[in-house]
């Protein structure tokens, strides 16, 4: 059974940094792309970032480009989301998820669609204060 466990969330002041981790088990980690999504109260779940199985390709929402970095360590079955210059609007529950790696056919519209992901973690809360 596939399990994803996020960690690293917390309370941080605006302008600060956090690093989220997503530990995966139950499938060959490097065969699957990983995505990070977030959901604020009363809002729909939105795409944050994704990374292919090899780590060669990454995709970002415009709202986090230049501030967030997604990475993965396939030896540790873990994906990371490094977040810098955090803003109040970044406050949300953050979720990691897995999806098929489309290789050369991968496109941002695929990896940014939450409906393409089959397994999800339980989420970790990030709260940015002023």
CSV table of N, CA and C in Angstrom, one decimal:
chain,number,residue,atom,x,y,z
A,1,UNK,N,0.8,-1.2,0.0
A,1,UNK,CA,0.0,0.0,0.0
A,1,UNK,C,0.9,1.2,0.0
A,2,UNK,N,0.5,2.2,-0.8
A,2,UNK,CA,1.3,3.4,-0.9
A,2,UNK,C,0.9,4.3,0.2
A,3,UNK,N,2.0,4.9,0.8
A,3,UNK,CA,1.8,5.8,1.9
A,3,UNK,C,2.7,7.0,1.7
A,4,UNK,N,2.1,8.2,1.9
A,4,UNK,CA,2.8,9.5,1.8
A,4,UNK,C,2.7,10.2,3.1
A,5,UNK,N,3.8,10.6,3.7
A,5,UNK,CA,3.7,11.3,5.0
A,5,UNK,C,4.5,12.6,4.9
A,6,UNK,N,3.7,13.7,5.0
A,6,UNK,CA,4.4,15.1,5.0
A,6,UNK,C,4.8,15.5,6.4
A,7,UNK,N,5.8,16.3,6.4
A,7,UNK,CA,6.3,16.9,7.7
A,7,UNK,C,7.0,18.2,7.4
A,8,UNK,N,7.2,19.0,8.4
A,8,UNK,CA,8.0,20.2,8.2
A,8,UNK,C,7.1,21.5,8.3
A,9,UNK,N,5.8,21.3,8.4
A,9,UNK,CA,5.0,22.5,8.4
A,9,UNK,C,5.1,23.2,9.8
A,10,UNK,N,4.6,24.4,9.9
A,10,UNK,CA,4.6,25.1,11.1
A,10,UNK,C,4.2,26.6,11.0
A,11,UNK,N,4.5,27.4,12.0
A,11,UNK,CA,4.3,28.8,12.0
A,11,UNK,C,5.5,29.6,11.7
A,12,UNK,N,5.5,30.5,10.7
A,12,UNK,CA,6.7,31.2,10.3
A,12,UNK,C,6.2,32.7,10.0
A,13,UNK,N,7.1,33.6,10.3
A,13,UNK,CA,6.8,35.0,10.0
A,13,UNK,C,7.0,35.2,8.5
A,14,UNK,N,6.3,36.2,8.0
A,14,UNK,CA,6.4,36.6,6.6
A,14,UNK,C,7.8,36.9,6.2
A,15,UNK,N,8.3,36.4,5.1
A,15,UNK,CA,9.6,36.6,4.7
A,15,UNK,C,10.5,35.4,5.1
A,16,UNK,N,10.0,34.5,6.0
A,16,UNK,CA,10.8,33.4,6.5
A,16,UNK,C,10.8,32.2,5.5
A,17,UNK,N,11.4,31.1,6.0
A,17,UNK,CA,11.5,29.9,5.2
A,17,UNK,C,11.1,28.7,5.9
A,18,UNK,N,10.7,27.7,5.1
A,18,UNK,CA,10.4,26.4,5.7
A,18,UNK,C,10.7,25.4,4.6
A,19,UNK,N,11.0,24.2,5.1
A,19,UNK,CA,11.2,23.1,4.2
A,19,UNK,C,10.3,21.9,4.5
A,20,UNK,N,9.4,21.6,3.6
A,20,UNK,CA,8.5,20.5,3.8
A,20,UNK,C,9.1,19.2,3.2
A,21,UNK,N,8.8,18.1,3.8
A,21,UNK,CA,9.3,16.8,3.4
A,21,UNK,C,8.1,15.9,3.1
A,22,UNK,N,8.2,14.9,2.2
A,22,UNK,CA,7.2,14.0,1.9
A,22,UNK,C,7.9,12.6,1.8
A,23,UNK,N,7.7,11.8,2.8
A,23,UNK,CA,8.3,10.4,2.8
A,23,UNK,C,7.3,9.4,2.2
A,24,UNK,N,7.8,8.7,1.2
A,24,UNK,CA,6.9,7.8,0.5
A,24,UNK,C,7.3,6.3,0.7
A,25,UNK,N,6.3,5.5,0.6
A,25,UNK,CA,6.6,4.0,0.7
A,25,UNK,C,5.5,3.3,0.0
A,26,UNK,N,5.8,2.1,-0.4
A,26,UNK,CA,4.8,1.2,-1.0
A,26,UNK,C,4.9,1.1,-2.5
A,27,UNK,N,5.7,1.9,-3.2
A,27,UNK,CA,5.9,1.7,-4.6
A,27,UNK,C,7.4,2.2,-5.0
A,28,UNK,N,7.8,1.8,-6.2
A,28,UNK,CA,9.1,2.3,-6.6
A,28,UNK,C,9.1,3.8,-6.8
A,29,UNK,N,9.7,4.4,-5.8
A,29,UNK,CA,9.6,5.9,-5.7
A,29,UNK,C,10.0,6.6,-7.0
A,30,UNK,N,11.1,6.2,-7.6
A,30,UNK,CA,11.7,6.9,-8.8
A,30,UNK,C,10.9,6.7,-10.0
A,31,UNK,N,9.9,5.8,-10.0
A,31,UNK,CA,9.1,5.6,-11.2
A,31,UNK,C,7.9,6.6,-11.3
A,32,UNK,N,7.7,7.4,-10.3
A,32,UNK,CA,6.6,8.3,-10.2
A,32,UNK,C,7.0,9.7,-10.0
A,33,UNK,N,6.2,10.6,-10.6
A,33,UNK,CA,6.4,12.0,-10.4
A,33,UNK,C,5.7,12.3,-9.0
A,34,UNK,N,6.2,13.4,-8.4
A,34,UNK,CA,5.7,13.9,-7.2
A,34,UNK,C,5.2,15.3,-7.3
A,35,UNK,N,4.1,15.6,-6.7
A,35,UNK,CA,3.5,16.9,-6.8
A,35,UNK,C,3.2,17.4,-5.4
A,36,UNK,N,3.2,18.7,-5.2
A,36,UNK,CA,2.8,19.4,-4.0
A,36,UNK,C,1.7,20.3,-4.4
A,37,UNK,N,0.7,20.3,-3.5
A,37,UNK,CA,-0.5,21.1,-3.7
A,37,UNK,C,-0.8,21.8,-2.3
A,38,UNK,N,-1.6,22.7,-2.3
A,38,UNK,CA,-2.0,23.4,-1.1
A,38,UNK,C,-3.5,23.8,-1.1
A,39,UNK,N,-4.1,23.9,0.1
A,39,UNK,CA,-5.5,24.2,0.2
A,39,UNK,C,-5.7,25.1,1.4
A,40,UNK,N,-6.2,26.3,1.1
A,40,UNK,CA,-6.5,27.3,2.2
A,40,UNK,C,-8.0,27.1,2.5
A,41,UNK,N,-8.4,27.5,3.7
A,41,UNK,CA,-9.8,27.3,4.1
A,41,UNK,C,-10.7,28.0,3.2
A,42,UNK,N,-11.7,27.3,2.7
A,42,UNK,CA,-12.7,27.8,1.8
A,42,UNK,C,-12.3,28.0,0.4
A,43,UNK,N,-11.1,27.5,0.1
A,43,UNK,CA,-10.6,27.5,-1.3
A,43,UNK,C,-10.3,26.2,-1.9
A,44,UNK,N,-10.3,26.1,-3.2
A,44,UNK,CA,-10.0,24.8,-3.8
A,44,UNK,C,-8.5,24.5,-3.7
A,45,UNK,N,-8.2,23.2,-3.8
A,45,UNK,CA,-6.9,22.8,-3.8
A,45,UNK,C,-6.1,23.3,-5.0
A,46,UNK,N,-4.9,23.8,-4.8
A,46,UNK,CA,-4.2,24.4,-5.9
A,46,UNK,C,-2.8,23.8,-6.1
A,47,UNK,N,-2.4,23.7,-7.3
A,47,UNK,CA,-1.1,23.2,-7.6
A,47,UNK,C,0.0,24.2,-7.1
A,48,UNK,N,1.1,23.6,-6.6
A,48,UNK,CA,2.3,24.4,-6.2
A,48,UNK,C,3.5,24.0,-7.0
A,49,UNK,N,3.8,22.7,-7.0
A,49,UNK,CA,5.0,22.3,-7.8
A,49,UNK,C,5.0,20.8,-8.0
A,50,UNK,N,5.7,20.4,-9.0
A,50,UNK,CA,5.8,19.0,-9.4
A,50,UNK,C,7.2,18.7,-9.9
A,51,UNK,N,7.6,17.4,-9.7
A,51,UNK,CA,8.9,17.0,-10.2
A,51,UNK,C,8.8,15.6,-10.7
A,52,UNK,N,9.5,15.3,-11.9
A,52,UNK,CA,9.4,14.0,-12.5
A,52,UNK,C,10.2,13.0,-11.7
A,53,UNK,N,10.1,11.7,-12.0
A,53,UNK,CA,10.7,10.7,-11.3
A,53,UNK,C,12.2,10.8,-11.2
A,54,UNK,N,12.8,11.2,-12.2
A,54,UNK,CA,14.3,11.3,-12.3
A,54,UNK,C,14.7,12.6,-11.6
A,55,UNK,N,13.8,13.5,-11.4
A,55,UNK,CA,14.2,14.8,-10.9
A,55,UNK,C,14.7,15.8,-12.0
A,56,UNK,N,14.6,15.4,-13.2
A,56,UNK,CA,15.2,16.2,-14.3
A,56,UNK,C,14.3,17.4,-14.7
A,57,UNK,N,13.0,17.2,-14.5
A,57,UNK,CA,12.0,18.3,-14.8
A,57,UNK,C,11.2,18.7,-13.7
A,58,UNK,N,11.0,20.0,-13.5
A,58,UNK,CA,10.2,20.5,-12.5
A,58,UNK,C,9.2,21.5,-13.0
A,59,UNK,N,8.1,21.7,-12.3
A,59,UNK,CA,7.0,22.6,-12.7
A,59,UNK,C,6.6,23.3,-11.5
A,60,UNK,N,6.2,24.6,-11.7
A,60,UNK,CA,5.8,25.5,-10.6
A,60,UNK,C,4.6,26.3,-11.0
A,61,UNK,N,3.8,26.6,-10.0
A,61,UNK,CA,2.8,27.6,-10.2
A,61,UNK,C,3.4,28.9,-10.2
A,62,UNK,N,2.8,29.8,-11.0
A,62,UNK,CA,3.4,31.2,-11.1
A,62,UNK,C,3.6,31.9,-9.8
A,63,UNK,N,2.6,31.6,-8.9
A,63,UNK,CA,2.6,32.3,-7.6
A,63,UNK,C,3.8,31.9,-6.7
A,64,UNK,N,4.5,30.8,-7.0
A,64,UNK,CA,5.6,30.4,-6.2
A,64,UNK,C,7.0,30.4,-6.9
A,65,UNK,N,7.0,30.6,-8.2
A,65,UNK,CA,8.2,30.6,-9.0
A,65,UNK,C,9.2,31.6,-8.4
A,66,UNK,N,10.4,31.1,-8.3
A,66,UNK,CA,11.5,32.0,-7.7
A,66,UNK,C,11.5,32.0,-6.2
A,67,UNK,N,10.5,31.4,-5.6
A,67,UNK,CA,10.5,31.4,-4.1
A,67,UNK,C,10.5,30.0,-3.6
A,68,UNK,N,9.9,29.1,-4.3
A,68,UNK,CA,9.8,27.7,-3.8
A,68,UNK,C,10.7,26.8,-4.8
A,69,UNK,N,11.3,25.7,-4.2
A,69,UNK,CA,12.0,24.8,-5.0
A,69,UNK,C,11.6,23.4,-4.6
A,70,UNK,N,11.2,22.6,-5.6
A,70,UNK,CA,10.9,21.2,-5.3
A,70,UNK,C,12.1,20.3,-5.7
A,71,UNK,N,12.3,19.3,-4.9
A,71,UNK,CA,13.4,18.4,-5.2
A,71,UNK,C,13.0,17.0,-4.7
A,72,UNK,N,13.9,16.0,-4.9
A,72,UNK,CA,13.6,14.7,-4.4
A,72,UNK,C,14.9,14.0,-4.2
A,73,UNK,N,14.9,13.0,-3.3
A,73,UNK,CA,16.1,12.2,-3.1
A,73,UNK,C,15.5,10.7,-3.2
A,74,UNK,N,15.8,10.1,-4.4
A,74,UNK,CA,15.2,8.8,-4.6
A,74,UNK,C,15.8,7.7,-3.7
A,75,UNK,N,17.0,8.0,-3.3
A,75,UNK,CA,17.6,7.0,-2.3
A,75,UNK,C,16.9,7.0,-1.0
A,76,UNK,N,16.3,8.1,-0.7
A,76,UNK,CA,15.6,8.2,0.6
A,76,UNK,C,14.1,8.2,0.4
A,77,UNK,N,13.6,8.0,-0.8
A,77,UNK,CA,12.2,8.0,-1.1
A,77,UNK,C,11.5,9.2,-0.5
A,78,UNK,N,12.1,10.3,-0.7
A,78,UNK,CA,11.6,11.6,-0.1
A,78,UNK,C,11.6,12.7,-1.1
A,79,UNK,N,10.5,13.5,-1.1
A,79,UNK,CA,10.4,14.7,-1.9
A,79,UNK,C,10.5,15.9,-0.9
A,80,UNK,N,11.0,17.0,-1.4
A,80,UNK,CA,11.1,18.2,-0.6
A,80,UNK,C,10.5,19.4,-1.3
A,81,UNK,N,10.0,20.3,-0.5
A,81,UNK,CA,9.5,21.6,-1.0
A,81,UNK,C,10.2,22.7,-0.1
A,82,UNK,N,11.2,23.3,-0.6
A,82,UNK,CA,11.9,24.4,0.1
A,82,UNK,C,11.2,25.7,-0.3
A,83,UNK,N,10.7,26.4,0.8
A,83,UNK,CA,9.9,27.6,0.6
A,83,UNK,C,10.7,28.8,1.2
A,84,UNK,N,10.9,29.8,0.4
A,84,UNK,CA,11.6,31.0,0.9
A,84,UNK,C,10.6,32.2,0.7
A,85,UNK,N,10.9,33.3,1.3
A,85,UNK,CA,10.2,34.6,1.1
A,85,UNK,C,8.7,34.3,1.3
A,86,UNK,N,8.3,33.6,2.3
A,86,UNK,CA,6.9,33.2,2.5
A,86,UNK,C,6.1,34.4,2.7
A,87,UNK,N,4.9,34.4,2.2
A,87,UNK,CA,3.9,35.4,2.3
A,87,UNK,C,2.6,35.0,3.0
A,88,UNK,N,1.9,35.9,3.5
A,88,UNK,CA,0.6,35.5,4.2
A,88,UNK,C,-0.3,34.6,3.3
A,89,UNK,N,-0.2,34.9,2.0
A,89,UNK,CA,-1.1,34.1,1.1
A,89,UNK,C,-0.6,32.7,0.9
A,90,UNK,N,0.6,32.4,1.4
A,90,UNK,CA,1.1,31.0,1.3
A,90,UNK,C,0.5,30.1,2.5
A,91,UNK,N,-0.3,30.7,3.4
A,91,UNK,CA,-0.9,30.0,4.5
A,91,UNK,C,-1.9,29.0,3.9
A,92,UNK,N,-1.7,27.7,4.2
A,92,UNK,CA,-2.5,26.6,3.7
A,92,UNK,C,-2.1,25.3,4.3
A,93,UNK,N,-2.9,24.3,4.1
A,93,UNK,CA,-2.4,22.9,4.3
A,93,UNK,C,-1.7,22.5,3.0
A,94,UNK,N,-0.6,21.9,3.2
A,94,UNK,CA,0.2,21.5,2.0
A,94,UNK,C,0.2,19.9,1.9
A,95,UNK,N,-0.1,19.4,0.7
A,95,UNK,CA,-0.2,18.0,0.5
A,95,UNK,C,0.8,17.6,-0.6
A,96,UNK,N,1.4,16.4,-0.4
A,96,UNK,CA,2.2,15.8,-1.5
A,96,UNK,C,1.3,14.7,-2.1
A,97,UNK,N,1.6,14.3,-3.3
A,97,UNK,CA,0.9,13.3,-4.0
A,97,UNK,C,1.8,12.7,-5.1
A,98,UNK,N,1.4,11.5,-5.6
A,98,UNK,CA,2.1,10.9,-6.7
A,98,UNK,C,1.2,10.7,-7.9
A,99,UNK,N,1.9,10.7,-9.0
A,99,UNK,CA,1.3,10.4,-10.3
A,99,UNK,C,2.2,9.7,-11.3
A,100,UNK,N,1.7,9.2,-12.3
A,100,UNK,CA,2.5,8.6,-13.4
A,100,UNK,C,3.5,9.6,-13.9
A,101,UNK,N,4.7,9.1,-14.2
A,101,UNK,CA,5.7,10.0,-14.8
A,101,UNK,C,5.6,9.7,-16.3
A,102,UNK,N,5.2,10.8,-17.0
A,102,UNK,CA,5.0,10.7,-18.5
A,102,UNK,C,6.2,10.8,-19.3
A,103,UNK,N,7.4,10.9,-18.6
A,103,UNK,CA,8.6,11.0,-19.4
A,103,UNK,C,8.6,12.2,-20.3
A,104,UNK,N,9.0,11.9,-21.6
A,104,UNK,CA,9.1,12.9,-22.6
A,104,UNK,C,7.7,13.5,-23.0
A,105,UNK,N,6.7,12.9,-22.6
A,105,UNK,CA,5.3,13.4,-22.9
A,105,UNK,C,4.8,14.3,-21.8
A,106,UNK,N,5.5,14.4,-20.7
A,106,UNK,CA,5.0,15.2,-19.6
A,106,UNK,C,4.9,16.6,-19.9
A,107,UNK,N,3.8,17.2,-19.5
A,107,UNK,CA,3.5,18.6,-19.7
A,107,UNK,C,3.0,19.2,-18.4
A,108,UNK,N,3.2,20.5,-18.2
A,108,UNK,CA,2.8,21.2,-17.0
A,108,UNK,C,1.3,21.0,-16.8
A,109,UNK,N,0.5,21.0,-17.8
A,109,UNK,CA,-1.0,20.9,-17.6
A,109,UNK,C,-1.4,19.6,-17.0
A,110,UNK,N,-0.6,18.6,-17.3
A,110,UNK,CA,-0.8,17.3,-16.7
A,110,UNK,C,-0.4,17.3,-15.2
A,111,UNK,N,0.8,17.7,-14.9
A,111,UNK,CA,1.3,17.6,-13.5
A,111,UNK,C,0.6,18.6,-12.6
A,112,UNK,N,0.0,19.6,-13.1
A,112,UNK,CA,-0.6,20.6,-12.3
A,112,UNK,C,-2.1,20.3,-12.0
A,113,UNK,N,-2.6,19.2,-12.6
A,113,UNK,CA,-4.0,18.8,-12.4
A,113,UNK,C,-4.1,17.8,-11.2
A,114,UNK,N,-4.7,18.2,-10.1
A,114,UNK,CA,-4.8,17.2,-9.0
A,114,UNK,C,-5.5,15.9,-9.3
A,115,UNK,N,-6.4,15.9,-10.3
A,115,UNK,CA,-7.1,14.7,-10.7
A,115,UNK,C,-6.2,13.7,-11.3
A,116,UNK,N,-5.0,14.0,-11.7
A,116,UNK,CA,-4.1,13.0,-12.2
A,116,UNK,C,-3.3,12.3,-11.1
A,117,UNK,N,-3.5,12.7,-9.9
A,117,UNK,CA,-2.7,12.1,-8.8
A,117,UNK,C,-3.5,11.0,-8.1
A,118,UNK,N,-2.9,9.9,-7.8
A,118,UNK,CA,-3.6,8.8,-7.3
A,118,UNK,C,-3.5,8.6,-5.8
A,119,UNK,N,-2.4,9.0,-5.2
A,119,UNK,CA,-2.2,8.8,-3.8
A,119,UNK,C,-1.8,10.2,-3.2
A,120,UNK,N,-2.3,10.5,-2.0
A,120,UNK,CA,-2.1,11.7,-1.3
A,120,UNK,C,-1.7,11.5,0.1
A,121,UNK,N,-0.9,12.4,0.6
A,121,UNK,CA,-0.6,12.5,2.0
A,121,UNK,C,-1.7,13.1,2.8
A,122,UNK,N,-1.5,13.2,4.1
A,122,UNK,CA,-2.5,13.7,5.0
A,122,UNK,C,-2.4,15.2,5.2
A,123,UNK,N,-1.3,15.8,4.7
A,123,UNK,CA,-1.2,17.2,4.7
A,123,UNK,C,-0.4,17.7,5.9
A,124,UNK,N,0.2,18.9,5.8
A,124,UNK,CA,0.9,19.5,6.8
A,124,UNK,C,0.6,21.0,6.8
A,125,UNK,N,0.3,21.6,7.9
A,125,UNK,CA,-0.1,23.0,7.9
A,125,UNK,C,1.0,24.0,7.9
A,126,UNK,N,0.9,25.0,7.0
A,126,UNK,CA,1.9,26.1,7.0
A,126,UNK,C,1.1,27.4,7.3
A,127,UNK,N,1.5,28.1,8.3
A,127,UNK,CA,0.9,29.3,8.7
A,127,UNK,C,1.9,30.4,8.7
A,128,UNK,N,1.7,31.4,7.9
A,128,UNK,CA,2.6,32.6,7.8
A,128,UNK,C,1.9,33.8,8.5
A,129,UNK,N,2.7,34.3,9.4
A,129,UNK,CA,2.1,35.4,10.2
A,129,UNK,C,2.8,36.7,9.8
A,130,UNK,N,2.2,37.8,10.1
A,130,UNK,CA,2.7,39.1,9.8
A,130,UNK,C,3.6,39.7,10.9
